[in-house]
Amino acid sequence: MTRRPLAPPPKNGPRFNEFIASPKVRVIDENGENLGVMLTQEAMEQAAGVGLDLVEVSPNADPPVAKFLDVGKYKYEAQKKANAARKSQRTQEIKEIKMRPNIDDHDYQTKMKKVHAFIEEGDKVKITLRFRGRELSHQQLGMALLQRVADDTHDDAKVEAYPRMEGRQMLMVLSPK
C-alpha cells in the first residue's frame, strides 16, 4: 500500500488529522459527547472509522480539544460566519460641521440639526470654528459657542476632544454615547 504524499500544513484555518502537533487531545465525537483524553493517532483512527476528520477546535487548551468533523464543511461554516460579521459591522466616520464665531441663531439651529443627525447615525462629529480678521482677538466668543454646542448635545454625545486652537480655527470632536 503506497502512502499519499504529505501535504503542507494548512496556513489558515484549524489543524486537522496528521497536522495536529500535540501527542494527546481531548476528543469530542460527532454528537458532541466528550470521549476524554486520548492519543492523537488513536483519535484519528476513530474519526476515520465514522468517515470524518479529527479537527483541532481549541488549540490553546491543555490538552488541545479536537472534534470529529468534516473539515471542508467546518471551514465553509467559519468563512460564512466571518463574512456575516464583516457585513454587519459598521465603520465610524468623522463628519465635519463648520461654523463662524458670530453665527446667527437660526443658522446655529440648522447646524445643530445636522450634528444630532450625524450622532444618531453613530458617526463622530468634528466642529470647526473659523476665525477671520479681528475675530481672532475674540477667542472667548468661539469658546462660548463650542461650550453651547457641548451643552446642547450633552444628552446623546460626549466631548471626545475638547476645544483647541489650530492656527486660525478652533476644533472640538463629539462622539456618540
PDB file of C-alpha atoms in Angstrom:
ATOM      1  CA  MET A   1       0.000   0.000   0.000  1.00  0.00           C
ATOM      2  CA  THR A   2       1.523   3.329  -1.075  1.00  0.00           C
ATOM      3  CA  ARG A   3       1.194   6.334   1.164  1.00  0.00           C
ATOM      4  CA  ARG A   4      -0.085   9.545  -0.300  1.00  0.00           C
ATOM      5  CA  PRO A   5       2.463  12.353  -0.223  1.00  0.00           C
ATOM      6  CA  LEU A   6       2.279  14.514   2.884  1.00  0.00           C
ATOM      7  CA  ALA A   7       0.549  17.777   2.013  1.00  0.00           C
ATOM      8  CA  PRO A   8       1.831  21.027   3.508  1.00  0.00           C
ATOM      9  CA  PRO A   9       0.149  22.027   6.784  1.00  0.00           C
ATOM     10  CA  PRO A  10      -2.811  24.402   6.492  1.00  0.00           C
ATOM     11  CA  LYS A  11      -1.726  28.060   6.557  1.00  0.00           C
ATOM     12  CA  ASN A  12      -5.083  29.359   7.726  1.00  0.00           C
ATOM     13  CA  GLY A  13      -7.892  27.622   9.495  1.00  0.00           C
ATOM     14  CA  PRO A  14      -7.750  24.811  12.021  1.00  0.00           C
ATOM     15  CA  ARG A  15      -5.228  21.979  12.035  1.00  0.00           C
ATOM     16  CA  PHE A  16      -6.705  18.576  11.271  1.00  0.00           C
ATOM     17  CA  ASN A  17      -5.737  14.898  11.173  1.00  0.00           C
ATOM     18  CA  GLU A  18      -1.959  14.433  10.769  1.00  0.00           C
ATOM     19  CA  PHE A  19      -1.282  18.191  11.144  1.00  0.00           C
ATOM     20  CA  ILE A  20      -2.258  18.179  14.824  1.00  0.00           C
ATOM     21  CA  ALA A  21       1.046  18.652  16.649  1.00  0.00           C
ATOM     22  CA  SER A  22       0.006  17.525  20.135  1.00  0.00           C
ATOM     23  CA  PRO A  23       0.517  13.847  21.070  1.00  0.00           C
ATOM     24  CA  LYS A  24      -2.688  13.796  23.164  1.00  0.00           C
ATOM     25  CA  VAL A  25      -6.007  15.545  22.599  1.00  0.00           C
ATOM     26  CA  ARG A  26      -9.341  15.832  24.378  1.00  0.00           C
ATOM     27  CA  VAL A  27     -11.801  14.290  21.937  1.00  0.00           C
ATOM     28  CA  ILE A  28     -15.422  15.231  21.277  1.00  0.00           C
ATOM     29  CA  ASP A  29     -17.367  12.976  18.911  1.00  0.00           C
ATOM     30  CA  GLU A  30     -19.777  13.983  16.132  1.00  0.00           C
ATOM     31  CA  ASN A  31     -22.731  14.056  18.582  1.00  0.00           C
ATOM     32  CA  GLY A  32     -20.970  16.472  20.955  1.00  0.00           C
ATOM     33  CA  GLU A  33     -20.121  13.861  23.588  1.00  0.00           C
ATOM     34  CA  ASN A  34     -16.785  14.046  25.403  1.00  0.00           C
ATOM     35  CA  LEU A  35     -14.738  10.879  24.826  1.00  0.00           C
ATOM     36  CA  GLY A  36     -11.942  12.062  27.125  1.00  0.00           C
ATOM     37  CA  VAL A  37      -8.203  12.484  26.578  1.00  0.00           C
ATOM     38  CA  MET A  38      -6.608  10.050  24.134  1.00  0.00           C
ATOM     39  CA  LEU A  39      -3.641   9.730  21.807  1.00  0.00           C
ATOM     40  CA  THR A  40      -3.961  11.765  18.628  1.00  0.00           C
ATOM     41  CA  GLN A  41      -3.291   8.745  16.399  1.00  0.00           C
ATOM     42  CA  GLU A  42      -5.995   6.717  18.138  1.00  0.00           C
ATOM     43  CA  ALA A  43      -8.467   9.611  17.849  1.00  0.00           C
ATOM     44  CA  MET A  44      -7.702   9.978  14.098  1.00  0.00           C
ATOM     45  CA  GLU A  45      -8.425   6.270  13.586  1.00  0.00           C
ATOM     46  CA  GLN A  46     -11.772   6.576  15.396  1.00  0.00           C
ATOM     47  CA  ALA A  47     -12.679   9.655  13.320  1.00  0.00           C
ATOM     48  CA  ALA A  48     -11.767   7.823  10.102  1.00  0.00           C
ATOM     49  CA  GLY A  49     -13.929   4.926  11.299  1.00  0.00           C
ATOM     50  CA  VAL A  50     -17.017   7.152  11.236  1.00  0.00           C
ATOM     51  CA  GLY A  51     -15.931   8.839   7.980  1.00  0.00           C
ATOM     52  CA  LEU A  52     -14.918  12.204   9.456  1.00  0.00           C
ATOM     53  CA  ASP A  53     -11.746  14.178  10.148  1.00  0.00           C
ATOM     54  CA  LEU A  54     -10.227  14.985  13.523  1.00  0.00           C
ATOM     55  CA  VAL A  55     -10.266  18.795  13.680  1.00  0.00           C
ATOM     56  CA  GLU A  56      -8.490  20.820  16.373  1.00  0.00           C
ATOM     57  CA  VAL A  57     -11.140  23.301  17.568  1.00  0.00           C
ATOM     58  CA  SER A  58      -9.345  24.714  20.627  1.00  0.00           C
ATOM     59  CA  PRO A  59      -5.572  24.521  20.132  1.00  0.00           C
ATOM     60  CA  ASN A  60      -4.689  26.651  23.187  1.00  0.00           C
ATOM     61  CA  ALA A  61      -6.364  24.375  25.748  1.00  0.00           C
ATOM     62  CA  ASP A  62      -4.309  21.887  27.733  1.00  0.00           C
ATOM     63  CA  PRO A  63      -4.618  19.308  26.193  1.00  0.00           C
ATOM     64  CA  PRO A  64      -5.970  20.698  22.889  1.00  0.00           C
ATOM     65  CA  VAL A  65      -9.617  19.958  22.110  1.00  0.00           C
ATOM     66  CA  ALA A  66     -10.338  18.097  18.861  1.00  0.00           C
ATOM     67  CA  LYS A  67     -13.671  17.180  17.332  1.00  0.00           C
ATOM     68  CA  PHE A  68     -14.913  14.661  14.777  1.00  0.00           C
ATOM     69  CA  LEU A  69     -15.979  16.916  11.867  1.00  0.00           C
ATOM     70  CA  ASP A  70     -15.896  17.222   8.114  1.00  0.00           C
ATOM     71  CA  VAL A  71     -13.028  19.718   7.763  1.00  0.00           C
ATOM     72  CA  GLY A  72     -14.301  21.214   4.483  1.00  0.00           C
ATOM     73  CA  LYS A  73     -17.739  21.863   5.939  1.00  0.00           C
ATOM     74  CA  TYR A  74     -16.164  23.322   9.109  1.00  0.00           C
ATOM     75  CA  LYS A  75     -14.027  25.779   7.096  1.00  0.00           C
ATOM     76  CA  TYR A  76     -17.027  26.749   4.957  1.00  0.00           C
ATOM     77  CA  GLU A  77     -19.186  27.475   8.027  1.00  0.00           C
ATOM     78  CA  ALA A  78     -16.370  29.520   9.621  1.00  0.00           C
ATOM     79  CA  GLN A  79     -15.969  31.530   6.412  1.00  0.00           C
ATOM     80  CA  LYS A  80     -19.733  32.202   6.231  1.00  0.00           C
ATOM     81  CA  LYS A  81     -19.726  33.353   9.862  1.00  0.00           C
ATOM     82  CA  ALA A  82     -16.765  35.697   9.218  1.00  0.00           C
ATOM     83  CA  ASN A  83     -18.477  37.163   6.124  1.00  0.00           C
ATOM     84  CA  ALA A  84     -21.699  37.773   8.077  1.00  0.00           C
ATOM     85  CA  ALA A  85     -19.740  39.509  10.843  1.00  0.00           C
ATOM     86  CA  ARG A  86     -17.890  41.659   8.307  1.00  0.00           C
ATOM     87  CA  LYS A  87     -21.158  42.589   6.590  1.00  0.00           C
ATOM     88  CA  SER A  88     -22.861  43.633   9.835  1.00  0.00           C
ATOM     89  CA  GLN A  89     -20.015  45.769  11.166  1.00  0.00           C
ATOM     90  CA  ARG A  90     -20.096  49.488  10.501  1.00  0.00           C
ATOM     91  CA  THR A  91     -17.138  51.826  10.390  1.00  0.00           C
ATOM     92  CA  GLN A  92     -17.414  55.054  12.322  1.00  0.00           C
ATOM     93  CA  GLU A  93     -16.857  58.109  10.153  1.00  0.00           C
ATOM     94  CA  ILE A  94     -15.893  61.622  11.193  1.00  0.00           C
ATOM     95  CA  LYS A  95     -18.298  64.239   9.855  1.00  0.00           C
ATOM     96  CA  GLU A  96     -17.320  67.897   9.922  1.00  0.00           C
ATOM     97  CA  ILE A  97     -19.505  70.906  10.701  1.00  0.00           C
ATOM     98  CA  LYS A  98     -18.019  74.348  10.013  1.00  0.00           C
ATOM     99  CA  MET A  99     -19.197  77.452  11.872  1.00  0.00           C
ATOM    100  CA  ARG A 100     -18.134  81.032  12.483  1.00  0.00           C
ATOM    101  CA  PRO A 101     -17.917  82.588  15.964  1.00  0.00           C
ATOM    102  CA  ASN A 102     -20.665  85.177  15.286  1.00  0.00           C
ATOM    103  CA  ILE A 103     -23.177  82.676  13.834  1.00  0.00           C
ATOM    104  CA  ASP A 104     -26.846  83.689  13.896  1.00  0.00           C
ATOM    105  CA  ASP A 105     -29.369  81.703  15.994  1.00  0.00           C
ATOM    106  CA  HIS A 106     -31.254  80.225  13.029  1.00  0.00           C
ATOM    107  CA  ASP A 107     -28.029  79.154  11.298  1.00  0.00           C
ATOM    108  CA  TYR A 108     -26.856  77.648  14.583  1.00  0.00           C
ATOM    109  CA  GLN A 109     -30.100  75.637  14.916  1.00  0.00           C
ATOM    110  CA  THR A 110     -29.696  74.347  11.346  1.00  0.00           C
ATOM    111  CA  LYS A 111     -26.132  73.211  12.051  1.00  0.00           C
ATOM    112  CA  MET A 112     -27.219  71.567  15.305  1.00  0.00           C
ATOM    113  CA  LYS A 113     -29.893  69.548  13.485  1.00  0.00           C
ATOM    114  CA  LYS A 114     -27.133  68.106  11.280  1.00  0.00           C
ATOM    115  CA  VAL A 115     -24.924  67.435  14.329  1.00  0.00           C
ATOM    116  CA  HIS A 116     -27.763  65.497  16.011  1.00  0.00           C
ATOM    117  CA  ALA A 117     -28.456  63.565  12.797  1.00  0.00           C
ATOM    118  CA  PHE A 118     -24.786  62.564  12.437  1.00  0.00           C
ATOM    119  CA  ILE A 119     -24.562  61.456  16.069  1.00  0.00           C
ATOM    120  CA  GLU A 120     -27.767  59.384  15.786  1.00  0.00           C
ATOM    121  CA  GLU A 121     -26.221  57.581  12.792  1.00  0.00           C
ATOM    122  CA  GLY A 122     -23.280  56.676  15.037  1.00  0.00           C
ATOM    123  CA  ASP A 123     -20.706  58.986  13.459  1.00  0.00           C
ATOM    124  CA  LYS A 124     -18.242  61.260  15.213  1.00  0.00           C
ATOM    125  CA  VAL A 125     -18.657  64.982  14.578  1.00  0.00           C
ATOM    126  CA  LYS A 126     -15.791  67.446  14.290  1.00  0.00           C
ATOM    127  CA  ILE A 127     -16.908  71.028  14.931  1.00  0.00           C
ATOM    128  CA  THR A 128     -14.608  73.542  13.218  1.00  0.00           C
ATOM    129  CA  LEU A 129     -14.867  77.201  14.140  1.00  0.00           C
ATOM    130  CA  ARG A 130     -13.155  79.515  11.621  1.00  0.00           C
ATOM    131  CA  PHE A 131     -11.848  82.909  12.728  1.00  0.00           C
ATOM    132  CA  ARG A 132     -11.275  85.680  10.186  1.00  0.00           C
ATOM    133  CA  GLY A 133      -9.589  89.016  10.659  1.00  0.00           C
ATOM    134  CA  ARG A 134     -10.266  90.648  14.018  1.00  0.00           C
ATOM    135  CA  GLU A 135     -12.416  87.712  15.175  1.00  0.00           C
ATOM    136  CA  LEU A 136      -9.138  86.068  16.155  1.00  0.00           C
ATOM    137  CA  SER A 137      -8.729  88.536  19.024  1.00  0.00           C
ATOM    138  CA  HIS A 138     -12.109  87.401  20.466  1.00  0.00           C
ATOM    139  CA  GLN A 139     -11.440  83.721  21.016  1.00  0.00           C
ATOM    140  CA  GLN A 140     -13.650  83.737  24.100  1.00  0.00           C
ATOM    141  CA  LEU A 141     -16.673  84.037  21.757  1.00  0.00           C
ATOM    142  CA  GLY A 142     -15.606  80.867  19.961  1.00  0.00           C
ATOM    143  CA  MET A 143     -15.028  79.063  23.243  1.00  0.00           C
ATOM    144  CA  ALA A 144     -18.510  80.104  24.435  1.00  0.00           C
ATOM    145  CA  LEU A 145     -20.061  78.864  21.176  1.00  0.00           C
ATOM    146  CA  LEU A 146     -18.344  75.454  21.419  1.00  0.00           C
ATOM    147  CA  GLN A 147     -19.438  75.195  25.062  1.00  0.00           C
ATOM    148  CA  ARG A 148     -23.006  75.883  23.905  1.00  0.00           C
ATOM    149  CA  VAL A 149     -22.665  73.087  21.302  1.00  0.00           C
ATOM    150  CA  ALA A 150     -21.393  70.703  24.007  1.00  0.00           C
ATOM    151  CA  ASP A 151     -24.306  71.638  26.298  1.00  0.00           C
ATOM    152  CA  ASP A 152     -26.881  71.190  23.502  1.00  0.00           C
ATOM    153  CA  THR A 153     -25.565  67.720  22.600  1.00  0.00           C
ATOM    154  CA  HIS A 154     -24.948  66.617  26.204  1.00  0.00           C
ATOM    155  CA  ASP A 155     -27.798  64.030  26.147  1.00  0.00           C
ATOM    156  CA  ASP A 156     -26.672  61.981  23.130  1.00  0.00           C
ATOM    157  CA  ALA A 157     -22.956  62.801  22.689  1.00  0.00           C
ATOM    158  CA  LYS A 158     -19.814  63.205  24.726  1.00  0.00           C
ATOM    159  CA  VAL A 159     -16.886  65.513  24.059  1.00  0.00           C
ATOM    160  CA  GLU A 160     -14.022  63.369  22.801  1.00  0.00           C
ATOM    161  CA  ALA A 161     -11.569  66.196  22.088  1.00  0.00           C
ATOM    162  CA  TYR A 162     -12.066  69.421  23.987  1.00  0.00           C
ATOM    163  CA  PRO A 163     -11.845  72.769  22.130  1.00  0.00           C
ATOM    164  CA  ARG A 164      -8.330  73.675  20.992  1.00  0.00           C
ATOM    165  CA  MET A 165      -6.836  76.202  18.629  1.00  0.00           C
ATOM    166  CA  GLU A 166      -5.087  75.145  15.423  1.00  0.00           C
ATOM    167  CA  GLY A 167      -3.938  78.216  13.551  1.00  0.00           C
ATOM    168  CA  ARG A 168      -6.996  80.328  12.724  1.00  0.00           C
ATOM    169  CA  GLN A 169      -9.535  77.667  13.670  1.00  0.00           C
ATOM    170  CA  MET A 170     -10.814  76.115  16.861  1.00  0.00           C
ATOM    171  CA  LEU A 171     -11.687  72.393  16.845  1.00  0.00           C
ATOM    172  CA  MET A 172     -13.812  70.119  19.007  1.00  0.00           C
ATOM    173  CA  VAL A 173     -14.761  66.459  18.423  1.00  0.00           C
ATOM    174  CA  LEU A 174     -18.012  64.871  19.643  1.00  0.00           C
ATOM    175  CA  SER A 175     -18.690  61.133  19.683  1.00  0.00           C
ATOM    176  CA  PRO A 176     -21.936  59.223  20.302  1.00  0.00           C
ATOM    177  CA  LYS A 177     -22.555  57.967  23.841  1.00  0.00           C
TER     178      LYS A 177
END
